mmCIF file of C-alpha atoms in Angstrom:
data_model
loop_
_atom_site.group_PDB
_atom_site.id
_atom_site.type_symbol
_atom_site.label_atom_id
_atom_site.label_comp_id
_atom_site.label_asym_id
_atom_site.label_seq_id
_atom_site.Cartn_x
_atom_site.Cartn_y
_atom_site.Cartn_z
ATOM 1 C CA MET A 1 92.594 84.506 93.667
ATOM 2 C CA ALA A 2 96.307 85.233 93.435
ATOM 3 C CA LEU A 3 98.938 82.983 94.905
ATOM 4 C CA LEU A 4 101.943 83.873 97.045
ATOM 5 C CA LYS A 5 105.290 82.126 96.669
ATOM 6 C CA ILE A 6 107.052 82.505 100.009
ATOM 7 C CA THR A 7 110.736 81.701 100.501
ATOM 8 C CA TYR A 8 112.299 81.231 103.943
ATOM 9 C CA VAL A 9 115.609 83.127 103.658
ATOM 10 C CA LYS A 10 116.841 83.891 107.187
ATOM 11 C CA SER A 11 117.202 81.588 110.175
ATOM 12 C CA LYS A 12 114.783 81.699 113.101
ATOM 13 C CA ILE A 13 117.625 81.340 115.626
ATOM 14 C CA ASP A 14 117.409 84.132 118.241
ATOM 15 C CA CYS A 15 113.752 84.803 117.370
ATOM 16 C CA THR A 16 110.927 84.641 119.853
ATOM 17 C CA VAL A 17 108.881 81.465 120.266
ATOM 18 C CA ARG A 18 105.925 83.173 118.587
ATOM 19 C CA MET A 19 107.993 83.920 115.471
ATOM 20 C CA LYS A 20 109.323 80.353 115.359
ATOM 21 C CA ARG A 21 105.786 78.978 115.512
ATOM 22 C CA THR A 22 104.680 81.330 112.736
ATOM 23 C CA VAL A 23 107.480 80.024 110.489
ATOM 24 C CA GLU A 24 106.374 76.452 111.212
ATOM 25 C CA ALA A 25 102.697 77.306 110.675
ATOM 26 C CA LEU A 26 103.512 78.606 107.204
ATOM 27 C CA GLY A 27 104.889 75.147 106.423
ATOM 28 C CA PHE A 28 108.643 75.701 106.467
ATOM 29 C CA LYS A 29 110.980 72.976 107.685
ATOM 30 C CA LYS A 30 114.345 74.064 106.261
ATOM 31 C CA LEU A 31 116.075 77.284 105.353
ATOM 32 C CA ASN A 32 115.708 78.359 101.688
ATOM 33 C CA SER A 33 112.594 76.242 101.209
ATOM 34 C CA GLN A 34 109.548 77.569 99.351
ATOM 35 C CA VAL A 35 105.811 77.202 99.841
ATOM 36 C CA ILE A 36 102.857 78.473 97.833
ATOM 37 C CA HIS A 37 99.782 79.765 99.639
ATOM 38 C CA PRO A 38 96.642 81.525 98.411
ATOM 39 C CA ASP A 39 96.636 85.252 99.052
ATOM 40 C CA SER A 40 94.416 85.678 102.117
ATOM 41 C CA PRO A 41 94.323 88.065 105.073
ATOM 42 C CA ALA A 42 95.458 85.287 107.431
ATOM 43 C CA ILE A 43 98.559 84.491 105.386
ATOM 44 C CA ARG A 44 99.319 88.195 104.881
ATOM 45 C CA GLY A 45 99.105 88.711 108.642
ATOM 46 C CA MET A 46 101.554 85.886 109.288
ATOM 47 C CA ILE A 47 103.955 87.355 106.727
ATOM 48 C CA ALA A 48 103.632 90.800 108.341
ATOM 49 C CA LYS A 49 104.825 89.385 111.671
ATOM 50 C CA ILE A 50 108.086 87.995 110.252
ATOM 51 C CA PRO A 51 108.948 89.966 107.078
ATOM 52 C CA HIS A 52 112.665 89.977 107.887
ATOM 53 C CA LEU A 53 112.781 86.165 107.607
ATOM 54 C CA LEU A 54 110.872 85.797 104.330
ATOM 55 C CA LYS A 55 110.892 86.748 100.662
ATOM 56 C CA VAL A 56 107.426 87.019 99.101
ATOM 57 C CA GLU A 57 106.487 86.965 95.411
ATOM 58 C CA GLU A 58 103.000 87.241 93.936
ATOM 59 C CA LEU A 59 102.132 84.686 91.272
ATOM 60 C CA PRO A 60 99.373 85.125 88.697
ATOM 61 C CA ASP A 61 96.356 82.813 88.777
ATOM 62 C CA GLU A 62 97.571 80.792 85.789
ATOM 63 C CA ALA A 63 100.659 79.515 87.698
ATOM 64 C CA LYS A 64 98.821 76.740 89.539
#
């Protein structure tokens, strides 16, 4: 399974409460932080709701 490296690049100020909770659910605490998640439909759906706040890169399986 591929991995996704997600970077939080834009502030959640002036976003709806739902968007703010999605950012927190992905595991972000600070701006410009990065998290790595497995590529799954749930994670892809969360990314699709806030694409303007994130930068997403796909990592190969060997990059664990």
